[in-house]
Coordinates of N, CA and C in Angstrom, one line a residue:
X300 N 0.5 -4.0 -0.8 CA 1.9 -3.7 -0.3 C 2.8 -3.3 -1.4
X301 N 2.7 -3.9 -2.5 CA 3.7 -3.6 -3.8 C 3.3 -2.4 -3.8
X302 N 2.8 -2.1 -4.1 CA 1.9 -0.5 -4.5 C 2.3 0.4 -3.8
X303 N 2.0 0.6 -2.5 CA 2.2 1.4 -1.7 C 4.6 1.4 -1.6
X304 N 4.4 -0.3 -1.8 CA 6.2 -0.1 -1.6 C 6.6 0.9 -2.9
X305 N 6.1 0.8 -3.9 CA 7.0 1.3 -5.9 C 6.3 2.7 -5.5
X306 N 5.3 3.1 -4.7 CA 5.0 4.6 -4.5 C 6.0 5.0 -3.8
X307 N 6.5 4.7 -2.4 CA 7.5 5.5 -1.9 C 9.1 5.0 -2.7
X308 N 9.0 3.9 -3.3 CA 9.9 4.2 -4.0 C 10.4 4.9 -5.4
X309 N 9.0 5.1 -5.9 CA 9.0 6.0 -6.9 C 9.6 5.7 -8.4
X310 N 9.5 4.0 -8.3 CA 10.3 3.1 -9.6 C 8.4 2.9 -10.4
X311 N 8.6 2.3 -11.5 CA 7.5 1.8 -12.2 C 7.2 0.6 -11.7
X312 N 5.6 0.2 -11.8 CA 5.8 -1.3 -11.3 C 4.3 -1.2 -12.7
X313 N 4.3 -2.6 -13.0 CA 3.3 -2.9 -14.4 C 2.2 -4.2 -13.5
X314 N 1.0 -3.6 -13.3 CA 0.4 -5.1 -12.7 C -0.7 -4.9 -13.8
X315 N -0.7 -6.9 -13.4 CA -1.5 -7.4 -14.4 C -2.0 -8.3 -14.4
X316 N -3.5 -8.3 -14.6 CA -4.4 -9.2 -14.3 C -5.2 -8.4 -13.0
X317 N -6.4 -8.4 -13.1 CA -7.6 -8.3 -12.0 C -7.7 -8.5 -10.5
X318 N -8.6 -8.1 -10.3 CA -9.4 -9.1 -9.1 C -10.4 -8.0 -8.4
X319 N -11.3 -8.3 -7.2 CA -11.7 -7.7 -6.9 C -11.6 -6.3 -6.3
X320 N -10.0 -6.0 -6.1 CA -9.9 -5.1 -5.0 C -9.1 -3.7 -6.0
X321 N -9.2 -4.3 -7.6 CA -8.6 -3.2 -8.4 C -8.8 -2.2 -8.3
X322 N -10.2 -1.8 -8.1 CA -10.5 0.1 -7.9 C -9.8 0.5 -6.6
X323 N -9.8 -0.1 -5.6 CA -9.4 0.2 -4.2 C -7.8 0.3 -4.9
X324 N -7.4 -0.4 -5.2 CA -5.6 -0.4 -5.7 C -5.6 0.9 -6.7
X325 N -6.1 0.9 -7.4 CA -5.6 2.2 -8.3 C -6.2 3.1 -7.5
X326 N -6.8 3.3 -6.9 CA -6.5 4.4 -6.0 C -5.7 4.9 -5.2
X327 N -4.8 4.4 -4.6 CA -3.9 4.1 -3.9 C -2.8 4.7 -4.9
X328 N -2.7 4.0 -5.9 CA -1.8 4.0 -6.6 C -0.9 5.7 -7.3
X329 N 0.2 6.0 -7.4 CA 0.5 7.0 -8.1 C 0.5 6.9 -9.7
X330 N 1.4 8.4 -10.1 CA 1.4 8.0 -11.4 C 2.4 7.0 -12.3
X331 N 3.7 6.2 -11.1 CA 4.2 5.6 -11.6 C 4.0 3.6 -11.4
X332 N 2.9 4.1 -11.3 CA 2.2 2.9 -11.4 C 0.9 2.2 -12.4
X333 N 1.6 1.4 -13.5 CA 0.2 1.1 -14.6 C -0.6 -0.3 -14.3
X334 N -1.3 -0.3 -14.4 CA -2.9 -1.7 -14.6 C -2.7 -1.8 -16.0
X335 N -2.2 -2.9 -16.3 CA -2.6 -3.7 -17.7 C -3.8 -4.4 -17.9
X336 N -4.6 -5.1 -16.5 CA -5.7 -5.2 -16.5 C -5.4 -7.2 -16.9
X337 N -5.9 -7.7 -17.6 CA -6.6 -8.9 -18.0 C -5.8 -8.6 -19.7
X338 N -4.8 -9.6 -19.9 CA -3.7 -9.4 -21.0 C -3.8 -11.1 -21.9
X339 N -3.6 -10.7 -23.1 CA -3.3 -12.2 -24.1 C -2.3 -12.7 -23.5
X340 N -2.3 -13.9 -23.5 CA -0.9 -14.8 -23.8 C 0.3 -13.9 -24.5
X341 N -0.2 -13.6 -25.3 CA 1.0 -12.8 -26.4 C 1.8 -11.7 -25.7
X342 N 0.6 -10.3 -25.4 CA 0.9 -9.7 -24.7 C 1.9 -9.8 -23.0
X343 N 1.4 -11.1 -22.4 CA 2.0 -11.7 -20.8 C 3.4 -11.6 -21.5
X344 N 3.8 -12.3 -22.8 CA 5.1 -12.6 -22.8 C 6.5 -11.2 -22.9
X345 N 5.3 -10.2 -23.6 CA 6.1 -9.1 -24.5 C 5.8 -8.1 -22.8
X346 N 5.1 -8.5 -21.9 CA 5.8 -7.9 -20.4 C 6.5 -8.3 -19.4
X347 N 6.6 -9.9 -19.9 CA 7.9 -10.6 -19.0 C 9.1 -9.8 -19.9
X348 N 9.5 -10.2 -21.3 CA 10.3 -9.8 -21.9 C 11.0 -8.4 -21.5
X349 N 10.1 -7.3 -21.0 CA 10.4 -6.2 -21.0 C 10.4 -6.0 -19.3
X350 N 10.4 -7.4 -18.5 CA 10.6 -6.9 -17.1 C 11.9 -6.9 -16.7
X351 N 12.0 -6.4 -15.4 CA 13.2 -6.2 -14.8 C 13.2 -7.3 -13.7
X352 N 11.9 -7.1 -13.4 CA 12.2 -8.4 -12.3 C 10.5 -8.6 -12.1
X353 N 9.9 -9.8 -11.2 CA 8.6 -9.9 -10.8 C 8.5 -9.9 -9.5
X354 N 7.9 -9.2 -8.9 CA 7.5 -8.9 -7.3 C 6.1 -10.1 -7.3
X355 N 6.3 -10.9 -5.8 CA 5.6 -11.7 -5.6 C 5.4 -11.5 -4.3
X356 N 4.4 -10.2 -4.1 CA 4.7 -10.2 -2.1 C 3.0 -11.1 -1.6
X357 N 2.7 -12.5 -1.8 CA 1.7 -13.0 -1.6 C 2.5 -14.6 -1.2
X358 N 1.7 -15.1 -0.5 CA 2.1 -16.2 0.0 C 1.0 -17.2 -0.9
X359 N 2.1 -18.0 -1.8 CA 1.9 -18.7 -2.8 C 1.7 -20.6 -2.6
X360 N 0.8 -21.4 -3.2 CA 1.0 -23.0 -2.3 C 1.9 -22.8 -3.6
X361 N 2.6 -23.0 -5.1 CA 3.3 -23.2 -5.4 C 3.9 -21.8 -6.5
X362 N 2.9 -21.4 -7.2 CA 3.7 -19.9 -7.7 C 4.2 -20.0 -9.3
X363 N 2.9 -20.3 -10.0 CA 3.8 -21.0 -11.4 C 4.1 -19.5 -11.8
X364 N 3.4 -18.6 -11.7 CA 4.0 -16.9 -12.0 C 5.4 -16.7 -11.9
X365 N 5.9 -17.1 -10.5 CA 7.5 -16.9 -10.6 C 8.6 -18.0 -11.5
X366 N 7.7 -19.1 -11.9 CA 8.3 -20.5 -12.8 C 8.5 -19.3 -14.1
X367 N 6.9 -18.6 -14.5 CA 7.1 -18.5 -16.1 C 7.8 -17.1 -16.2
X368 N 8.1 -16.2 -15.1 CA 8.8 -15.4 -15.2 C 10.8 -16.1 -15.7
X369 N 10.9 -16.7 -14.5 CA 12.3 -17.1 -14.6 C 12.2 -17.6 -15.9
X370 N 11.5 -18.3 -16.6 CA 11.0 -19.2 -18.4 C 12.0 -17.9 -19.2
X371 N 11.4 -16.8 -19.0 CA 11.6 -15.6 -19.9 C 13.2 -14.8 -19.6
X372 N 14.0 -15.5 -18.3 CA 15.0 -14.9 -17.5 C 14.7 -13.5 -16.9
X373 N 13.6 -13.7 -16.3 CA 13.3 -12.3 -15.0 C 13.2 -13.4 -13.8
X374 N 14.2 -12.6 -13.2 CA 14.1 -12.8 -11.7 C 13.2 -12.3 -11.2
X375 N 12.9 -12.7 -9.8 CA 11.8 -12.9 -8.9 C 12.0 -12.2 -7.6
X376 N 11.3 -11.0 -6.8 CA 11.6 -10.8 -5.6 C 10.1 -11.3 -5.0
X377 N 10.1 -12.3 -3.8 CA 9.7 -12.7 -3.3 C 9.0 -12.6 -1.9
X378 N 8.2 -12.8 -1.3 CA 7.9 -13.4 0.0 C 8.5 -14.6 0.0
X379 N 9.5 -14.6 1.5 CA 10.0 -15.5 2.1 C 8.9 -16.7 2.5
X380 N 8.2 -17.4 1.9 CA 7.2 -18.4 2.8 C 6.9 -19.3 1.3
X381 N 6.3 -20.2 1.4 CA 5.6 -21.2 0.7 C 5.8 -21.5 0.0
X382 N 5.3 -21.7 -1.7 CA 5.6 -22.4 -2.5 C 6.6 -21.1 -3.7
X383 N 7.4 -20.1 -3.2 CA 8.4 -19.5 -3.6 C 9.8 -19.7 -2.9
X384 N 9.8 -20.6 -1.8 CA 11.0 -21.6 -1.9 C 11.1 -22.5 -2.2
X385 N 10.5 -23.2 -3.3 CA 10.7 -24.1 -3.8 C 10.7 -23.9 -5.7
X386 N 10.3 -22.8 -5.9 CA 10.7 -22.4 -7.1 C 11.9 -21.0 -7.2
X387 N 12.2 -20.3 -6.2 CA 12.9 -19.1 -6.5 C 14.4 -19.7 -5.2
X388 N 15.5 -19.8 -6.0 CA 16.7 -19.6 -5.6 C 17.4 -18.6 -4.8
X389 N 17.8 -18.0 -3.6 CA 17.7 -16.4 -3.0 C 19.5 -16.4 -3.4
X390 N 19.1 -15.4 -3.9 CA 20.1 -14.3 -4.9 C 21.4 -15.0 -5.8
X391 N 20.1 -16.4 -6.4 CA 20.6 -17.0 -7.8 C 19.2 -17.0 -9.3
X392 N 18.4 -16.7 -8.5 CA 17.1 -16.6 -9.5 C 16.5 -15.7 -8.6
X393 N 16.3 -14.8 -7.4 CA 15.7 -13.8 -7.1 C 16.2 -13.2 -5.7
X394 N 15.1 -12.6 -5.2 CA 15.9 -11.8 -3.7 C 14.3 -12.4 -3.2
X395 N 14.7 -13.0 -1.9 CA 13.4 -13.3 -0.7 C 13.5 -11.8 0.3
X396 N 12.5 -11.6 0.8 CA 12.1 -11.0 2.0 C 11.3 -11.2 2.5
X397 N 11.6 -11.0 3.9 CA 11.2 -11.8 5.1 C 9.5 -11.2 5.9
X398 N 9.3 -10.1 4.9 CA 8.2 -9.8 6.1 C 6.9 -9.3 4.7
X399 N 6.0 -9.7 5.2 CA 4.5 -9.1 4.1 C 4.5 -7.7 4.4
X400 N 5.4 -6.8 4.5 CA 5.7 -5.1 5.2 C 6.1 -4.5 3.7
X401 N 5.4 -3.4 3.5 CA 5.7 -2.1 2.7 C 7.5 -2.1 2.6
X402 N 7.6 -1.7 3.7 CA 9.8 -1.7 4.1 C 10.6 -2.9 3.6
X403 N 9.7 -3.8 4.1 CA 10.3 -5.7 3.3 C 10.6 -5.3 2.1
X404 N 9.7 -4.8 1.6 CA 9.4 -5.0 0.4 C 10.7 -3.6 -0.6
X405 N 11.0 -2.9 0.3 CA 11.3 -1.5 -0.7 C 12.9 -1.9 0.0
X406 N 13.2 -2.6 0.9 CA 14.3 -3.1 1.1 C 15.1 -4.2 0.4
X407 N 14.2 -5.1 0.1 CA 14.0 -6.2 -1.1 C 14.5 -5.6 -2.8
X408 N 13.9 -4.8 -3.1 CA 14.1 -4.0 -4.2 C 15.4 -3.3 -4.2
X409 N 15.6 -2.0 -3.0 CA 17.1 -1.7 -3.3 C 18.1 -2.6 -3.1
X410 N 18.2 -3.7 -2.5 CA 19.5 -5.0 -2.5 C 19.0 -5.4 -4.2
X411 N 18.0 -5.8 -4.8 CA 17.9 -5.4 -5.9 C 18.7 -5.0 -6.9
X412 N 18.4 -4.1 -6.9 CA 19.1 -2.7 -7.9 C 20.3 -2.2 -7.4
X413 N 21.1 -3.1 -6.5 CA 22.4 -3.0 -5.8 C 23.4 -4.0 -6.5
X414 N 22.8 -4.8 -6.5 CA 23.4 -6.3 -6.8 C 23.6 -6.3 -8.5
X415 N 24.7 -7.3 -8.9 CA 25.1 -7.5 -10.2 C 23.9 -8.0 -10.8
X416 N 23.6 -8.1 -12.0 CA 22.7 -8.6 -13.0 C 22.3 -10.0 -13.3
X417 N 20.8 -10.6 -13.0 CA 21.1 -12.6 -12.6 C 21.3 -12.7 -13.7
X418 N 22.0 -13.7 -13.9 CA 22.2 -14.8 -15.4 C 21.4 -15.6 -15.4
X419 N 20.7 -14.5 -16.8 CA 19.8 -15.3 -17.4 C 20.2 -16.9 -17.5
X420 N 20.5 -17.6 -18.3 CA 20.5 -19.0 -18.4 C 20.1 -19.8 -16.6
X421 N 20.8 -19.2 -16.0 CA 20.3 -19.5 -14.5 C 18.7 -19.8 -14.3
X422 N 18.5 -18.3 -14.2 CA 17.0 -18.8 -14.4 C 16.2 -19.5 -15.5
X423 N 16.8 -19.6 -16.7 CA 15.9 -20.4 -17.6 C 16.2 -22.0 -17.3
X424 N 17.8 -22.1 -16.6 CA 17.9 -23.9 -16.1 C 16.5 -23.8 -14.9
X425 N 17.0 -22.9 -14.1 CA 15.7 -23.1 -13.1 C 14.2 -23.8 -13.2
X426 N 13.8 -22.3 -14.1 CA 12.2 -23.0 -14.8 C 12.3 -24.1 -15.4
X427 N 13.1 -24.7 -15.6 CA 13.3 -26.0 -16.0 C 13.2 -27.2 -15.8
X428 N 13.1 -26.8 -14.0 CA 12.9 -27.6 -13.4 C 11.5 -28.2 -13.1
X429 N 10.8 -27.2 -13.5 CA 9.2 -27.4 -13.3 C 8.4 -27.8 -14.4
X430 N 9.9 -27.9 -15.9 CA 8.6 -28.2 -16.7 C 7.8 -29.9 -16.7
X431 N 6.9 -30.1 -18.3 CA 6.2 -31.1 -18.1 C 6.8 -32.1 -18.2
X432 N 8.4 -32.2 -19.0 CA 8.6 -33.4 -19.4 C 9.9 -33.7 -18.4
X433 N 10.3 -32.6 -17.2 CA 11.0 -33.0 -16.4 C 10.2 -33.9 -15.4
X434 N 9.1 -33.3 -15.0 CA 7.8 -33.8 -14.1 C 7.6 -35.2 -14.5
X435 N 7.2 -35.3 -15.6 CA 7.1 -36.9 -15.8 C 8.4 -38.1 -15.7
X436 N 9.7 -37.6 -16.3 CA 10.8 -38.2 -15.9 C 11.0 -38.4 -14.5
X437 N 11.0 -37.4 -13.6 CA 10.5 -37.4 -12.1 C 9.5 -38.7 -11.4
X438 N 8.9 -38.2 -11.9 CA 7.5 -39.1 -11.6 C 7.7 -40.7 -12.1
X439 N 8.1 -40.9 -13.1 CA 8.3 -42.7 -14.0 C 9.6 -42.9 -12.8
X440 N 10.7 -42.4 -12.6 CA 11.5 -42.6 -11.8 C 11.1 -43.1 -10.2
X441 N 10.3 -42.1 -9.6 CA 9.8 -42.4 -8.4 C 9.2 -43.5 -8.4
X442 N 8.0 -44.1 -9.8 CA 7.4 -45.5 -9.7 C 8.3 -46.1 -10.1
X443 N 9.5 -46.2 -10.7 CA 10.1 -47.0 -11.0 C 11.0 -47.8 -9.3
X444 N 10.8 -46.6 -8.7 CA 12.1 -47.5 -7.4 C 11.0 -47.9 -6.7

């Protein structure tokens, strides 16, 4: 669905990381669309760094992808469902839409590229919320009452 949405929209999209259905996807794909493929740590960071935002059109149980994006201050356009309301804020750390549709999705993107610029610090309080040593304060708290 990304794919075919950044084709008729004719913006760049960077995917990265594998899976089985890669050849079927770059096929599909035009020329403004690149495969980074299977990337270092190092690398993952120097293409959050340089995103604009992270498309997440998959229905996630929690979505640490869109945690370590917000980490870096990139917002998140999302699928409306699962474990990306509970990490993505709608249009304070990203944009939701509502449908797994090509249109959701290219609809999603121009409100997007419409809207003022998120504040960073926003999203890095966000990811914040998921890290480890908030998790455990959480957690000693809940055994504590």
């Amino acid at each position: 669905m990304a794919i075919k949405a950044f084709n008729k929209l004719k913006l760049p999209l960077v995917i990265v990381g594998s899976g089985s259905q890669i050849n079927n996807l770059k096929l599909i794909a035009r020329n403004n669309i690149k495969f980074a493929g299977e990337v270092s740590e190092d690398e993952l960071v120097k293409y959050y760094m340089g995103a604009k935002a992270l498309i997440m059109p998959q229905e996630e149980d929690f979505g640490i992808t869109s945690i370590e994006a917000q980490f870096f201050g990139v917002p998140v356009i999302a699928y409306n469902k699962g474990g990306s309301l509970d990490t993505v804020i709608n249009n304070r750390t990203g944009i939701f839409f509502l449908k797994q549709e090509v249109d959701s999705i290219v609809s999603a993107v121009a409100q997007f590229n419409q809207r003022p610029v998120f504040d960073r610090p926003s999203l890095v309080k966000n990811a914040g919320r998921f890290s480890e040593n908030n998790f455990k304060m959480t957690f000693l708290d809940f055994l504590d009452k």
